[in-house]
mmCIF file of C-alpha atoms and ligand atoms in Angstrom:
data_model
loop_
_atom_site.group_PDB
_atom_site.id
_atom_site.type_symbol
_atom_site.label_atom_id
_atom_site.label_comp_id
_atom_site.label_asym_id
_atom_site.label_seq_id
_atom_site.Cartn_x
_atom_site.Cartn_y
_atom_site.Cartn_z
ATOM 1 C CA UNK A 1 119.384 92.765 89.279
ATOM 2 C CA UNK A 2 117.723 95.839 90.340
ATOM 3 C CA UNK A 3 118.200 99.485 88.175
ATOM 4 C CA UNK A 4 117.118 101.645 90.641
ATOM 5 C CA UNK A 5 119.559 100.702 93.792
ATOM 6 C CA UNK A 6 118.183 102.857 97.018
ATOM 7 C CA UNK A 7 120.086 102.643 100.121
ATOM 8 C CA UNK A 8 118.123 103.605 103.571
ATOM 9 C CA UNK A 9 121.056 103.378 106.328
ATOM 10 C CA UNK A 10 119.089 102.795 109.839
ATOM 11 C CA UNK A 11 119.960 105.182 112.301
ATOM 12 C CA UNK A 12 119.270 102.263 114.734
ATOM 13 C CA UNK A 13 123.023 101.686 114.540
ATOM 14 C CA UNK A 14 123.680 105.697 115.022
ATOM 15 C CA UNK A 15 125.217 107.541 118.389
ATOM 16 C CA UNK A 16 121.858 108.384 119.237
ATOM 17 C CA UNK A 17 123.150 111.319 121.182
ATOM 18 C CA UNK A 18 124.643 112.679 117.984
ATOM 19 C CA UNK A 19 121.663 111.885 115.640
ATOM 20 C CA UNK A 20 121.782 114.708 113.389
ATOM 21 C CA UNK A 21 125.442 114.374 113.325
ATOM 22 C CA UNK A 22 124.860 110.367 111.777
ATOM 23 C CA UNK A 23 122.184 111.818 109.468
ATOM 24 C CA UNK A 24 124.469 114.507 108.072
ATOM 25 C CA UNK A 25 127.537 111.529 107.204
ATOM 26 C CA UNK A 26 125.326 110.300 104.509
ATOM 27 C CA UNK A 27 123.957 112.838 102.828
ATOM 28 C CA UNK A 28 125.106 112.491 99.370
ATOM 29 C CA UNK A 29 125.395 109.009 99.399
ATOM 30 C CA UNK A 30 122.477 107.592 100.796
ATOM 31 C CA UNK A 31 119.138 107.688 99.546
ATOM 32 C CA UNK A 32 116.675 107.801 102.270
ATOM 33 C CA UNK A 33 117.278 107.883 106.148
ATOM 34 C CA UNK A 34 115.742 104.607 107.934
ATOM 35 C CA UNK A 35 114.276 105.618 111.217
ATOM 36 C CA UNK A 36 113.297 102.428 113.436
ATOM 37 C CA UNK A 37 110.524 103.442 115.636
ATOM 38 C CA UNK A 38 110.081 100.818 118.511
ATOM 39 C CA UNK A 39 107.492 100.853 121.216
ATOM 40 C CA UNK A 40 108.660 98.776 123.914
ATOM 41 C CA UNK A 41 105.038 96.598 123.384
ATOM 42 C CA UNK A 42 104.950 95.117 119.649
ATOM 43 C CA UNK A 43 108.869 94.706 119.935
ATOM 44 C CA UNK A 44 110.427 93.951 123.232
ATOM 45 C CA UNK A 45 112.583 97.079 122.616
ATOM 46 C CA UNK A 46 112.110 101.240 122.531
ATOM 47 C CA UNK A 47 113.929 103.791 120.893
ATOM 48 C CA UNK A 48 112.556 107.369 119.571
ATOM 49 C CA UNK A 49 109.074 108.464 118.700
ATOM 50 C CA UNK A 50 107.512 111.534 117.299
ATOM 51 C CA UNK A 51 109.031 114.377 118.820
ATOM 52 C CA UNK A 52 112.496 112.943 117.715
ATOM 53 C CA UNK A 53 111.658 112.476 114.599
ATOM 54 C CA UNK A 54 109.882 116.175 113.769
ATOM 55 C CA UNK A 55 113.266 117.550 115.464
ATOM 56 C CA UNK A 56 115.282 115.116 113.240
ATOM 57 C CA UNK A 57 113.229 116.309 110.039
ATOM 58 C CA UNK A 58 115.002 120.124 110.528
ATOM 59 C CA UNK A 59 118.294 118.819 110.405
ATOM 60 C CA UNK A 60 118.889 116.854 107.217
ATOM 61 C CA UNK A 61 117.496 116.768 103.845
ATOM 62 C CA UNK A 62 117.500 113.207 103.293
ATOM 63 C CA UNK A 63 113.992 111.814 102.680
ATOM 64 C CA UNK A 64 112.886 109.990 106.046
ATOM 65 C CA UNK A 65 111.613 106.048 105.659
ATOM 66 C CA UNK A 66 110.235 105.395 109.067
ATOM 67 C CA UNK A 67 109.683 101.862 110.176
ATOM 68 C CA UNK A 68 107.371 102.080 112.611
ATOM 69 C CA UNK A 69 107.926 98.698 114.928
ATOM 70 C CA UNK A 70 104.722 99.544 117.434
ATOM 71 C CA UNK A 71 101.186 98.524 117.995
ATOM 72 C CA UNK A 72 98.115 100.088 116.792
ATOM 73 C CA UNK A 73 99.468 102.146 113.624
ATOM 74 C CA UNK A 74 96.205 103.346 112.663
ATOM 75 C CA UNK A 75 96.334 105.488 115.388
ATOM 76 C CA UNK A 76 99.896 106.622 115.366
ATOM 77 C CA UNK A 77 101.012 106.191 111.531
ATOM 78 C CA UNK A 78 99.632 109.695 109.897
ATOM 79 C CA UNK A 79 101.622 111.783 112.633
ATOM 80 C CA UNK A 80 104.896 110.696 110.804
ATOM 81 C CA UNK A 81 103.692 111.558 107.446
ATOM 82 C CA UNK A 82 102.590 115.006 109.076
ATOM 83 C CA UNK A 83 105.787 115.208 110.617
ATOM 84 C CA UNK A 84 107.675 115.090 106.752
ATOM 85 C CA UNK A 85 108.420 111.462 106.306
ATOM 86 C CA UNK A 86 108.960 110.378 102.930
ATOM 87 C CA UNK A 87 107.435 107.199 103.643
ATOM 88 C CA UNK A 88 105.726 105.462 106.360
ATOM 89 C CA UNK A 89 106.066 101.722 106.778
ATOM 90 C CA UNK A 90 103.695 99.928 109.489
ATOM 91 C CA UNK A 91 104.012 96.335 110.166
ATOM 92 C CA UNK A 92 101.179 94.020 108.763
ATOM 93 C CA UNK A 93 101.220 91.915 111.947
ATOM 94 C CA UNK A 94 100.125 95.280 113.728
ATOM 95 C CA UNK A 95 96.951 96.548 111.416
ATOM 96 C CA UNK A 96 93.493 95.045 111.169
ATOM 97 C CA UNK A 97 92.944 97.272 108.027
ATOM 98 C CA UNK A 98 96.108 97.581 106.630
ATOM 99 C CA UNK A 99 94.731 99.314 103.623
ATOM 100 C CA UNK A 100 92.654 102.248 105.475
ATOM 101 C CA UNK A 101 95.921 102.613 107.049
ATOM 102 C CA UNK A 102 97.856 102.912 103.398
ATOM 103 C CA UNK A 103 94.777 105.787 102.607
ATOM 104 C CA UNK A 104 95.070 107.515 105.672
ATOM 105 C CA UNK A 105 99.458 107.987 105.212
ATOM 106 C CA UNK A 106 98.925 108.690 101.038
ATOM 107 C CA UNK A 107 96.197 111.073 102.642
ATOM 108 C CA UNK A 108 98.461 113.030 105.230
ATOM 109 C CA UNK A 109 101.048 112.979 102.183
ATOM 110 C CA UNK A 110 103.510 110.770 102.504
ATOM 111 C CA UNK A 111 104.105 107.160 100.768
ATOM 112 C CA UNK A 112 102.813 103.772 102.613
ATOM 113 C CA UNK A 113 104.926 100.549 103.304
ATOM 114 C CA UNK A 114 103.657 97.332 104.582
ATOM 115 C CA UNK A 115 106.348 95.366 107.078
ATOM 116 C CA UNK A 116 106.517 91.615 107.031
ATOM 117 C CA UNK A 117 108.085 90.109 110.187
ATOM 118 C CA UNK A 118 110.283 86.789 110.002
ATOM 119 C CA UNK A 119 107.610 84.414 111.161
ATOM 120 C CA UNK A 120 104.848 86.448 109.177
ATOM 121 C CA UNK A 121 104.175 84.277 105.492
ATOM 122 C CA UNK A 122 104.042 87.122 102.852
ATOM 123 C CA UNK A 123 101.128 85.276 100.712
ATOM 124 C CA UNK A 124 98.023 86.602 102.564
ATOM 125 C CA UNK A 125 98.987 90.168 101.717
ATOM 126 C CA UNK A 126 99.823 90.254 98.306
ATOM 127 C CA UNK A 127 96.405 91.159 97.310
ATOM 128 C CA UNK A 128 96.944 94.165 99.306
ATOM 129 C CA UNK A 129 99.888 95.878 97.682
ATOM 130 C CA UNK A 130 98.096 97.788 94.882
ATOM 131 C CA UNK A 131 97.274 100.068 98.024
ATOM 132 C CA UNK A 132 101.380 100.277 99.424
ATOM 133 C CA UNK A 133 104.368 102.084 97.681
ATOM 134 C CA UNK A 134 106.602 99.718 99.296
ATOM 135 C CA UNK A 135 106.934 96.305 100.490
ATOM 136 C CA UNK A 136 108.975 95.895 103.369
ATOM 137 C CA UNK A 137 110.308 91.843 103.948
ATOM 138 C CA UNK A 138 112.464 91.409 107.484
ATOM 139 C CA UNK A 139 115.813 89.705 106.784
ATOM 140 C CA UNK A 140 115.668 89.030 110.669
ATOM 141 C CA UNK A 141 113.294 88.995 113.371
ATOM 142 C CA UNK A 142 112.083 92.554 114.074
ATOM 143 C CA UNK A 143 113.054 94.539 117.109
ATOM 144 C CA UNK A 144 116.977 94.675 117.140
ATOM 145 C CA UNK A 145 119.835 95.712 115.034
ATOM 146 C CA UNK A 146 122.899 93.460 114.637
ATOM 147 C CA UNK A 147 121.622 90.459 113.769
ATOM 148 C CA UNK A 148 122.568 87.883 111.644
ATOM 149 C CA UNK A 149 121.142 87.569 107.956
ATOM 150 C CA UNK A 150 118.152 84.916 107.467
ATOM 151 C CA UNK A 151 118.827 84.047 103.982
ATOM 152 C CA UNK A 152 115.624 82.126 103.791
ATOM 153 C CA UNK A 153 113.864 84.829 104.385
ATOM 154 C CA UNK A 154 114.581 86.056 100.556
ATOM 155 C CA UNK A 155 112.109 83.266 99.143
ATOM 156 C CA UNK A 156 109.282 85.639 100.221
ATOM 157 C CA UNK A 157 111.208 88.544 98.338
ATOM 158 C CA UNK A 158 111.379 86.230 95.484
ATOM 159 C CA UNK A 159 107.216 85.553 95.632
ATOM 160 C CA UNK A 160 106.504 89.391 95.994
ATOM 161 C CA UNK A 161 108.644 90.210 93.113
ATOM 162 C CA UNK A 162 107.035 87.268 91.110
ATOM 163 C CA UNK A 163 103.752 89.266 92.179
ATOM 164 C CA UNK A 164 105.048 92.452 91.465
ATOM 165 C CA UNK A 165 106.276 91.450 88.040
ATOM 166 C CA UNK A 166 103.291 90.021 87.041
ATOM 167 C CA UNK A 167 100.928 92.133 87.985
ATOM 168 C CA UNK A 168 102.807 95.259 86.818
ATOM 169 C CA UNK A 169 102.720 96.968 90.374
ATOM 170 C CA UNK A 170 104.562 100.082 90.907
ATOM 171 C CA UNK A 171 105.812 98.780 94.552
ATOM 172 C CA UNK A 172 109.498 99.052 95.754
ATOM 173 C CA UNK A 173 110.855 96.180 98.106
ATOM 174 C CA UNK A 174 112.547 96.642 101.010
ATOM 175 C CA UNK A 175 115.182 94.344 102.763
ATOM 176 C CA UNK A 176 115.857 95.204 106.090
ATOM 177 C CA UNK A 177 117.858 93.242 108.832
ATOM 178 C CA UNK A 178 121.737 91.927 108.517
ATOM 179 C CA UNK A 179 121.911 94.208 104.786
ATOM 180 C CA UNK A 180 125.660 94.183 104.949
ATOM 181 C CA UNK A 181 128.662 93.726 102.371
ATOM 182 C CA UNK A 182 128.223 89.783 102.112
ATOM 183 C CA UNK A 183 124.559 89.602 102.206
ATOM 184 C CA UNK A 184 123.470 92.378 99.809
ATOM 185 C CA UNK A 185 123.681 90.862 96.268
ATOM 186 C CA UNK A 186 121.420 88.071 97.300
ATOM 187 C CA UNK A 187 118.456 90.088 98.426
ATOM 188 C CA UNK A 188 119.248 92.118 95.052
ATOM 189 C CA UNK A 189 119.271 88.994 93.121
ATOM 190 C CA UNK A 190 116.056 87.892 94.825
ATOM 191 C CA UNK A 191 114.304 90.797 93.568
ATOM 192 C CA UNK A 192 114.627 93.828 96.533
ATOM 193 C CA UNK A 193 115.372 97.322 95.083
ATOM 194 C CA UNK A 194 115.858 99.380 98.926
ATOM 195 C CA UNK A 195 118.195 98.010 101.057
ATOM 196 C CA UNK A 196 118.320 99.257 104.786
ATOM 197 C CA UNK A 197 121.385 98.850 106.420
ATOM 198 C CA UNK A 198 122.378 99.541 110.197
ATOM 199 C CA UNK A 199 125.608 98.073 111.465
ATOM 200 C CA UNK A 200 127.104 97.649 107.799
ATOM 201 C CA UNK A 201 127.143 101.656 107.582
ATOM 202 C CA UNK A 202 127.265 103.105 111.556
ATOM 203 C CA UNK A 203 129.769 100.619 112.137
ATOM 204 C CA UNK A 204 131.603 101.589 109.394
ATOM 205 C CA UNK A 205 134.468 104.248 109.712
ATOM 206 C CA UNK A 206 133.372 106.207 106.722
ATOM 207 C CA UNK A 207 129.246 105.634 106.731
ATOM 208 C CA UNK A 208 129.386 107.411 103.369
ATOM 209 C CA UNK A 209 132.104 104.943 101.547
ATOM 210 C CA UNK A 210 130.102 102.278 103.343
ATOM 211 C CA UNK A 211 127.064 103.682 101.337
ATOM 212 C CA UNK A 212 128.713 103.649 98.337
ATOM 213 C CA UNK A 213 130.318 100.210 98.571
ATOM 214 C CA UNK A 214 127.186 98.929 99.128
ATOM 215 C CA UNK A 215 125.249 100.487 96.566
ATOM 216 C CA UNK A 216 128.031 98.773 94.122
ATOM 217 C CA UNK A 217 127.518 95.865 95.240
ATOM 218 C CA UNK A 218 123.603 95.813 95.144
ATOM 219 C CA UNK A 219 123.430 97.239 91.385
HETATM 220 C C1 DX5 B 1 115.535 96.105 113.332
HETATM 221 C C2 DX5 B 1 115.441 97.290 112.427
HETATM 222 C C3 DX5 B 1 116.506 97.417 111.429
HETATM 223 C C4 DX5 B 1 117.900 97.487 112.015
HETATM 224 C C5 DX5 B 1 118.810 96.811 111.071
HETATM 225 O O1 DX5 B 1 114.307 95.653 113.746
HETATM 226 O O2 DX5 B 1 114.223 97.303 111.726
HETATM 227 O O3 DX5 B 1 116.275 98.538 110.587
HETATM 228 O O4 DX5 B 1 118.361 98.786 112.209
HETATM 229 O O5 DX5 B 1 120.070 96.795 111.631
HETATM 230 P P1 DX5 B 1 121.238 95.949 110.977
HETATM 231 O O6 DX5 B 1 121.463 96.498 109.615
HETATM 232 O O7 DX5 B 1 122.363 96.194 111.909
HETATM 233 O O8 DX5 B 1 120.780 94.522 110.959
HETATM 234 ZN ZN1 ZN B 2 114.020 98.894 110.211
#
């Protein structure tokens, strides 16, 4: 079991008229804020780019973990660590050069996480996580919130943190897709340590309690 629980509620799941509002309900319970960034072109679905997300920054002071869901990163990633993100995780399916794209986000000063989508096998990019602060393994298939849970998906949490373990890497991973009350200590017993969830906290009538619960459960 993990020691050092984060929870990243996705603001996918948010009244995105009221964004700042959804942002605010967690502060002191959450961790970091996921932001799902989705182009309409490497996901079949859009929801807020840049300019959202520099407005966004002013109005809370939870650490931002965008998950940028769009094509060609190494053109768009840096502008979110510019923009204050915490960290900045591209999807691996996306990059040619995932690692220049790693340097060019620790460069522009924020962290760098590498996404692995459900069909995606994690074994070919192992060798690249000495450059990434975070591994980032889809419990679903990338694009929408409210999905249900793929538990198989947690044997590739279970290789990375073999990996991790072994090779003493300093690399937090990320479960992201159906993270809800039922699902949580599994991905937690598999090895994640940041656990995103959407629906389980939005859809929640207290997104802080949710937070907490959560976190309980997960540690
Ligand atoms: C989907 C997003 C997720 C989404 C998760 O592609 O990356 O972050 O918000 O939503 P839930 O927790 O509802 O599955
Ligand atoms: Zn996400």
């Amino acid at each position: 079991m993990p020691d050092n629980v984060l929870i990243a509620p996705s603001i996918l799941a948010a009244d995105f008229a009221r964004l700042a509002d959804s942002a605010r309900a967690v502060e002191g319970a959450a961790d970091w804020l996921h932001v799902d960034v989705m182009d309409y072109h490497f996901v079949p679905n859009l929801t807020i780019g840049l300019p959202v997300v520099q407005s966004l920054r002013k109005a809370t002071t939870l650490p931002f973990d965008c998950h940028l869901m769009i094509a060609d990163p190494a053109r768009w990633a840096t502008g979110y660590a510019e923009a204050g993100a915490y960290n900045v995780t591209f999807h691996a399916e996306a990059a040619a050069d995932p690692a220049a794209i790693a340097k060019d986000l620790r460069s522009a000063g924020s962290r760098a996480g590498l996404a692995i989508d459900r069909d995606t096998p994690v074994e070919g990019y192992l060798e690249l996580l000495p450059h990434f602060d975070l591994l980032l393994i889809m419990t679903i298939k990338a694009g929408f919130g409210g999905q249900a849970f793929l538990p198989e998906l947690l044997d590739k949490v279970r290789t990375a943190r073999r990996h991790i373990d072994t090779g003493h890497l300093e690399l937090r991973i990320e479960v992201d897709g159906g993270v809800a009350e039922d699902t949580i200590a599994a991905c937690a017993e598999a090895g994640a340590d940041t656990f995103v969830a959407g629906t389980a906290v939005y859809g929640a009538d207290d997104p802080a309690a949710a937070v907490r619960k959560l976190r309980a459960l997960a540690s």
